[in-house]
mmCIF file of C-alpha atoms in Angstrom:
data_model
loop_
_atom_site.group_PDB
_atom_site.id
_atom_site.type_symbol
_atom_site.label_atom_id
_atom_site.label_comp_id
_atom_site.label_asym_id
_atom_site.label_seq_id
_atom_site.Cartn_x
_atom_site.Cartn_y
_atom_site.Cartn_z
ATOM 1 C CA MET A 1 54.376 151.742 -43.310
ATOM 2 C CA LEU A 2 54.891 150.472 -39.812
ATOM 3 C CA ASP A 3 51.236 149.500 -39.708
ATOM 4 C CA LYS A 4 51.531 147.487 -42.857
ATOM 5 C CA THR A 5 54.587 145.654 -41.520
ATOM 6 C CA ARG A 6 52.811 144.984 -38.223
ATOM 7 C CA LYS A 7 49.712 143.670 -40.046
ATOM 8 C CA PHE A 8 51.931 141.522 -42.236
ATOM 9 C CA LEU A 9 53.759 140.086 -39.204
ATOM 10 C CA MET A 10 50.459 139.511 -37.380
ATOM 11 C CA SER A 11 49.150 137.675 -40.436
ATOM 12 C CA LEU A 12 52.228 135.449 -40.416
ATOM 13 C CA VAL A 13 51.751 134.679 -36.706
ATOM 14 C CA VAL A 14 48.076 133.823 -37.270
ATOM 15 C CA LEU A 15 48.996 131.573 -40.228
ATOM 16 C CA ALA A 16 51.700 129.873 -38.159
ATOM 17 C CA LEU A 17 49.206 129.229 -35.328
ATOM 18 C CA LEU A 18 46.624 127.834 -37.723
ATOM 19 C CA GLY A 19 49.272 125.624 -39.366
ATOM 20 C CA SER A 20 50.383 124.242 -36.009
ATOM 21 C CA LEU A 21 46.760 123.519 -35.024
ATOM 22 C CA ALA A 22 46.221 121.738 -38.327
ATOM 23 C CA ALA A 23 49.400 119.725 -37.822
ATOM 24 C CA PHE A 24 48.332 118.857 -34.276
ATOM 25 C CA GLY A 25 45.020 117.656 -35.669
ATOM 26 C CA VAL A 26 46.867 115.337 -38.077
ATOM 27 C CA PHE A 27 48.933 113.812 -35.279
ATOM 28 C CA ALA A 28 45.853 113.263 -33.164
ATOM 29 C CA ALA A 29 44.251 110.928 -35.753
ATOM 30 C CA PHE A 30 43.387 107.275 -35.035
ATOM 31 C CA SER A 31 45.877 104.694 -36.440
ATOM 32 C CA SER A 32 46.351 100.960 -36.834
ATOM 33 C CA THR A 33 49.123 98.754 -38.262
ATOM 34 C CA THR A 34 49.691 95.109 -39.056
ATOM 35 C CA THR A 35 53.072 93.412 -39.434
ATOM 36 C CA ASN A 36 54.193 90.240 -41.156
ATOM 37 C CA SER A 37 57.501 89.372 -39.472
ATOM 38 C CA GLY A 38 59.984 86.514 -39.437
ATOM 39 C CA ASN A 39 60.469 86.319 -43.197
ATOM 40 C CA SER A 40 63.586 84.538 -44.481
ATOM 41 C CA PHE A 41 64.932 82.825 -47.602
ATOM 42 C CA ALA A 42 67.578 80.082 -47.752
ATOM 43 C CA ALA A 43 68.791 77.867 -50.576
ATOM 44 C CA GLY A 44 68.917 74.080 -50.286
ATOM 45 C CA THR A 45 72.048 72.026 -50.857
ATOM 46 C CA VAL A 46 73.278 69.266 -53.146
ATOM 47 C CA ALA A 47 76.213 67.319 -51.678
ATOM 48 C CA ILE A 48 77.651 63.925 -52.587
ATOM 49 C CA ALA A 49 80.828 62.227 -51.369
ATOM 50 C CA ASP A 50 82.595 58.887 -51.390
ATOM 51 C CA ASN A 51 84.852 57.024 -48.972
ATOM 52 C CA ASP A 52 87.943 56.665 -51.207
ATOM 53 C CA ALA A 53 90.057 59.252 -49.316
ATOM 54 C CA GLY A 54 91.575 60.269 -52.646
ATOM 55 C CA SER A 55 92.709 56.766 -53.650
ATOM 56 C CA ALA A 56 92.019 54.987 -56.955
ATOM 57 C CA LEU A 57 89.501 52.142 -57.180
ATOM 58 C CA TYR A 58 92.111 50.085 -58.971
ATOM 59 C CA THR A 59 95.702 50.391 -60.068
ATOM 60 C CA VAL A 60 96.654 47.318 -62.046
ATOM 61 C CA ALA A 61 100.186 46.996 -63.426
ATOM 62 C CA ASN A 62 101.866 44.209 -65.393
ATOM 63 C CA ALA A 63 98.565 42.343 -65.779
ATOM 64 C CA LYS A 64 98.333 39.038 -67.618
ATOM 65 C CA PRO A 65 95.261 37.529 -69.297
ATOM 66 C CA GLY A 66 92.640 36.755 -66.667
ATOM 67 C CA SER A 67 94.048 39.202 -64.085
ATOM 68 C CA THR A 68 91.127 40.532 -62.048
ATOM 69 C CA GLN A 69 90.722 43.207 -59.419
ATOM 70 C CA GLN A 70 87.588 43.912 -57.442
ATOM 71 C CA SER A 71 87.051 47.086 -55.382
ATOM 72 C CA CYS A 72 84.107 48.653 -53.559
ATOM 73 C CA ILE A 73 83.315 52.304 -52.948
ATOM 74 C CA ARG A 74 80.527 53.834 -50.839
ATOM 75 C CA VAL A 75 78.792 56.924 -52.251
ATOM 76 C CA THR A 76 76.728 58.971 -49.786
ATOM 77 C CA TYR A 77 74.312 61.824 -50.430
ATOM 78 C CA SER A 78 74.057 64.537 -47.755
ATOM 79 C CA GLY A 79 72.268 67.350 -49.593
ATOM 80 C CA SER A 80 68.977 68.769 -48.346
ATOM 81 C CA LEU A 81 67.330 68.704 -51.809
ATOM 82 C CA ASP A 82 66.140 65.498 -53.497
ATOM 83 C CA ALA A 83 68.561 64.689 -56.304
ATOM 84 C CA ASP A 84 69.255 62.657 -59.412
ATOM 85 C CA VAL A 85 72.685 61.008 -59.345
ATOM 86 C CA LYS A 86 74.474 59.789 -62.454
ATOM 87 C CA LEU A 87 77.732 57.869 -62.866
ATOM 88 C CA TYR A 88 80.069 58.488 -65.811
ATOM 89 C CA THR A 89 83.682 58.600 -67.010
ATOM 90 C CA ALA A 90 84.635 61.754 -68.892
ATOM 91 C CA SER A 91 88.304 60.723 -69.173
ATOM 92 C CA ALA A 92 89.581 59.146 -72.386
ATOM 93 C CA ILE A 93 90.396 55.437 -72.187
ATOM 94 C CA GLY A 94 93.616 54.244 -73.807
ATOM 95 C CA ALA A 95 94.298 51.332 -76.165
ATOM 96 C CA ILE A 96 93.696 48.582 -73.600
ATOM 97 C CA GLY A 97 90.073 49.673 -73.054
ATOM 98 C CA PRO A 98 88.470 47.197 -75.494
ATOM 99 C CA TYR A 99 90.277 44.299 -73.759
ATOM 100 C CA VAL A 100 89.347 45.084 -70.151
ATOM 101 C CA ASP A 101 86.005 43.710 -69.008
ATOM 102 C CA LEU A 102 84.223 45.976 -66.533
ATOM 103 C CA THR A 103 81.341 44.941 -64.309
ATOM 104 C CA ILE A 104 79.658 47.398 -61.943
ATOM 105 C CA ASP A 105 77.269 46.138 -59.287
ATOM 106 C CA ALA A 106 75.310 48.344 -56.895
ATOM 107 C CA GLY A 107 74.344 47.170 -53.443
ATOM 108 C CA THR A 108 74.951 47.419 -49.733
ATOM 109 C CA GLN A 109 77.783 46.586 -47.403
ATOM 110 C CA PRO A 110 78.282 46.764 -43.683
ATOM 111 C CA ALA A 111 80.860 49.335 -42.662
ATOM 112 C CA ALA A 112 84.125 48.390 -44.315
ATOM 113 C CA GLY A 113 87.104 50.424 -45.368
ATOM 114 C CA PHE A 114 87.668 51.383 -48.973
ATOM 115 C CA PRO A 115 88.343 49.457 -51.252
ATOM 116 C CA SER A 116 87.340 46.243 -49.451
ATOM 117 C CA CYS A 117 84.260 44.401 -50.697
ATOM 118 C CA THR A 118 83.911 42.218 -47.589
ATOM 119 C CA GLY A 119 80.214 41.642 -46.900
ATOM 120 C CA PHE A 120 79.031 43.314 -50.130
ATOM 121 C CA THR A 121 75.493 42.312 -51.182
ATOM 122 C CA ALA A 122 74.447 43.216 -54.719
ATOM 123 C CA ASP A 123 70.975 44.585 -55.414
ATOM 124 C CA ALA A 124 68.557 42.234 -57.185
ATOM 125 C CA GLY A 125 68.556 42.418 -60.963
ATOM 126 C CA GLY A 126 72.245 41.881 -61.663
ATOM 127 C CA PRO A 127 74.985 44.310 -62.594
ATOM 128 C CA ILE A 128 74.154 47.902 -63.527
ATOM 129 C CA PHE A 129 76.853 47.649 -66.211
ATOM 130 C CA SER A 130 78.662 44.781 -67.881
ATOM 131 C CA GLY A 131 80.908 45.323 -70.902
ATOM 132 C CA THR A 132 84.360 46.621 -71.714
ATOM 133 C CA LEU A 133 86.037 49.658 -70.219
ATOM 134 C CA SER A 134 85.912 51.349 -73.654
ATOM 135 C CA ALA A 135 82.218 50.549 -74.081
ATOM 136 C CA TRP A 136 81.533 52.021 -70.628
ATOM 137 C CA GLN A 137 83.265 55.297 -71.454
ATOM 138 C CA ALA A 138 81.637 55.540 -74.902
ATOM 139 C CA ALA A 139 78.149 55.053 -73.446
ATOM 140 C CA HIS A 140 78.575 57.076 -70.236
ATOM 141 C CA ASN A 141 80.964 60.007 -70.709
ATOM 142 C CA SER A 142 78.975 62.950 -69.293
ATOM 143 C CA TYR A 143 76.080 63.773 -66.999
ATOM 144 C CA ALA A 144 73.766 63.857 -70.020
ATOM 145 C CA ASN A 145 74.279 60.140 -70.726
ATOM 146 C CA GLY A 146 75.446 59.089 -67.269
ATOM 147 C CA LEU A 147 74.198 55.867 -65.730
ATOM 148 C CA VAL A 148 71.299 56.426 -63.340
ATOM 149 C CA ASP A 149 71.300 54.245 -60.230
ATOM 150 C CA ASN A 150 69.067 55.083 -57.297
ATOM 151 C CA PRO A 151 69.388 53.536 -53.827
ATOM 152 C CA GLY A 152 67.781 50.110 -53.437
ATOM 153 C CA THR A 153 65.441 48.724 -56.057
ATOM 154 C CA VAL A 154 62.446 51.105 -56.019
ATOM 155 C CA ALA A 155 63.775 54.592 -55.226
ATOM 156 C CA THR A 156 63.364 57.292 -57.881
ATOM 157 C CA LYS A 157 65.744 59.804 -56.294
ATOM 158 C CA TRP A 158 68.476 60.281 -53.723
ATOM 159 C CA VAL A 159 67.562 61.923 -50.416
ATOM 160 C CA THR A 160 69.592 63.005 -47.400
ATOM 161 C CA SER A 161 71.641 60.122 -45.907
ATOM 162 C CA ASP A 162 71.140 57.749 -48.864
ATOM 163 C CA ALA A 163 74.170 55.580 -49.604
ATOM 164 C CA VAL A 164 75.001 53.032 -52.285
ATOM 165 C CA VAL A 165 78.045 50.762 -52.414
ATOM 166 C CA TYR A 166 79.406 50.092 -55.896
ATOM 167 C CA ARG A 167 81.512 47.016 -56.652
ATOM 168 C CA PHE A 168 83.836 47.410 -59.646
ATOM 169 C CA THR A 169 85.361 44.298 -61.197
ATOM 170 C CA VAL A 170 88.000 44.691 -63.932
ATOM 171 C CA THR A 171 89.419 41.693 -65.802
ATOM 172 C CA LEU A 172 91.983 41.572 -68.618
ATOM 173 C CA GLN A 173 90.810 39.502 -71.591
ATOM 174 C CA ASP A 174 93.006 36.823 -73.175
ATOM 175 C CA ASN A 175 93.802 38.803 -76.324
ATOM 176 C CA ASN A 176 97.288 39.420 -77.745
ATOM 177 C CA SER A 177 96.207 42.911 -78.860
ATOM 178 C CA ALA A 178 96.213 43.934 -75.190
ATOM 179 C CA ALA A 179 99.936 43.197 -74.726
ATOM 180 C CA GLY A 180 101.800 46.308 -73.628
ATOM 181 C CA ALA A 181 98.709 48.553 -73.846
ATOM 182 C CA SER A 182 97.356 50.724 -71.040
ATOM 183 C CA SER A 183 94.222 52.673 -70.207
ATOM 184 C CA GLY A 184 95.877 55.812 -68.932
ATOM 185 C CA SER A 185 94.534 57.541 -65.859
ATOM 186 C CA HIS A 186 90.744 57.756 -65.804
ATOM 187 C CA ALA A 187 88.074 58.701 -63.283
ATOM 188 C CA PHE A 188 84.608 57.555 -62.328
ATOM 189 C CA THR A 189 82.381 60.503 -61.467
ATOM 190 C CA TRP A 190 79.127 60.524 -59.519
ATOM 191 C CA GLU A 191 77.296 63.785 -60.140
ATOM 192 C CA ALA A 192 74.221 64.888 -58.189
ATOM 193 C CA ARG A 193 71.759 67.492 -59.427
ATOM 194 C CA ASN A 194 68.655 68.531 -57.552
ATOM 195 C CA GLN A 195 65.298 67.443 -58.915
#
C-alpha cells in the first residue's frame, strides 16, 4: 500500500513539474500590443444673454395718445455650437394690445448702457416687425413660430461672440378704446437652439 501511495505522490510531483514547465513556456512567448490613448468626449454649449440686468425694456404708465418709448437691448451669443435664435412673447397681452404699435429694428450700436439707443444703426431692409403688440404676440408666441433674426444681413446662424442690438419702439394709438386699458406684464424671449 505504501508503494501505491508513493507512486501516486511521485505521479503528482511529475505532473506538477510538467505543468510548471508548460506554464513557463506560455510566459516565454513573444508578444506585441498597440494602444489608442487620449480619448475624450465633451458636449458643446448653447448660451445666450442680454444686457438688461433684469430691467424691463419699457414701463409706460398713464400714457396718452401718441406717447412713445424707445429702448435698445443687446443680445449676445456665447455658446460653442452654431445656433438658431428666435424671438417671441409667450405672455398674454391685455386689452390695450391692439392699440399699442410695436416696431422692432435689429442693428448695431457702439457700447451703450441698457436701455439707451444712442448711436443705434438699423440693419438694411427696415424693421423686423411692425404692427400692434397684440399682433406680435399672436404671430410669435413660442419658439415654433418665433421671429428668426440672424446677425447682420447675410448670416444664417449665430456663432460664438455674435451680438445683435434690438430697438423696440412702442406708441399708443389715438383710440378711445385704449383709455384705462393695460397690457399686463409681458416678456420678450430670445431662445437659442443648436443647429
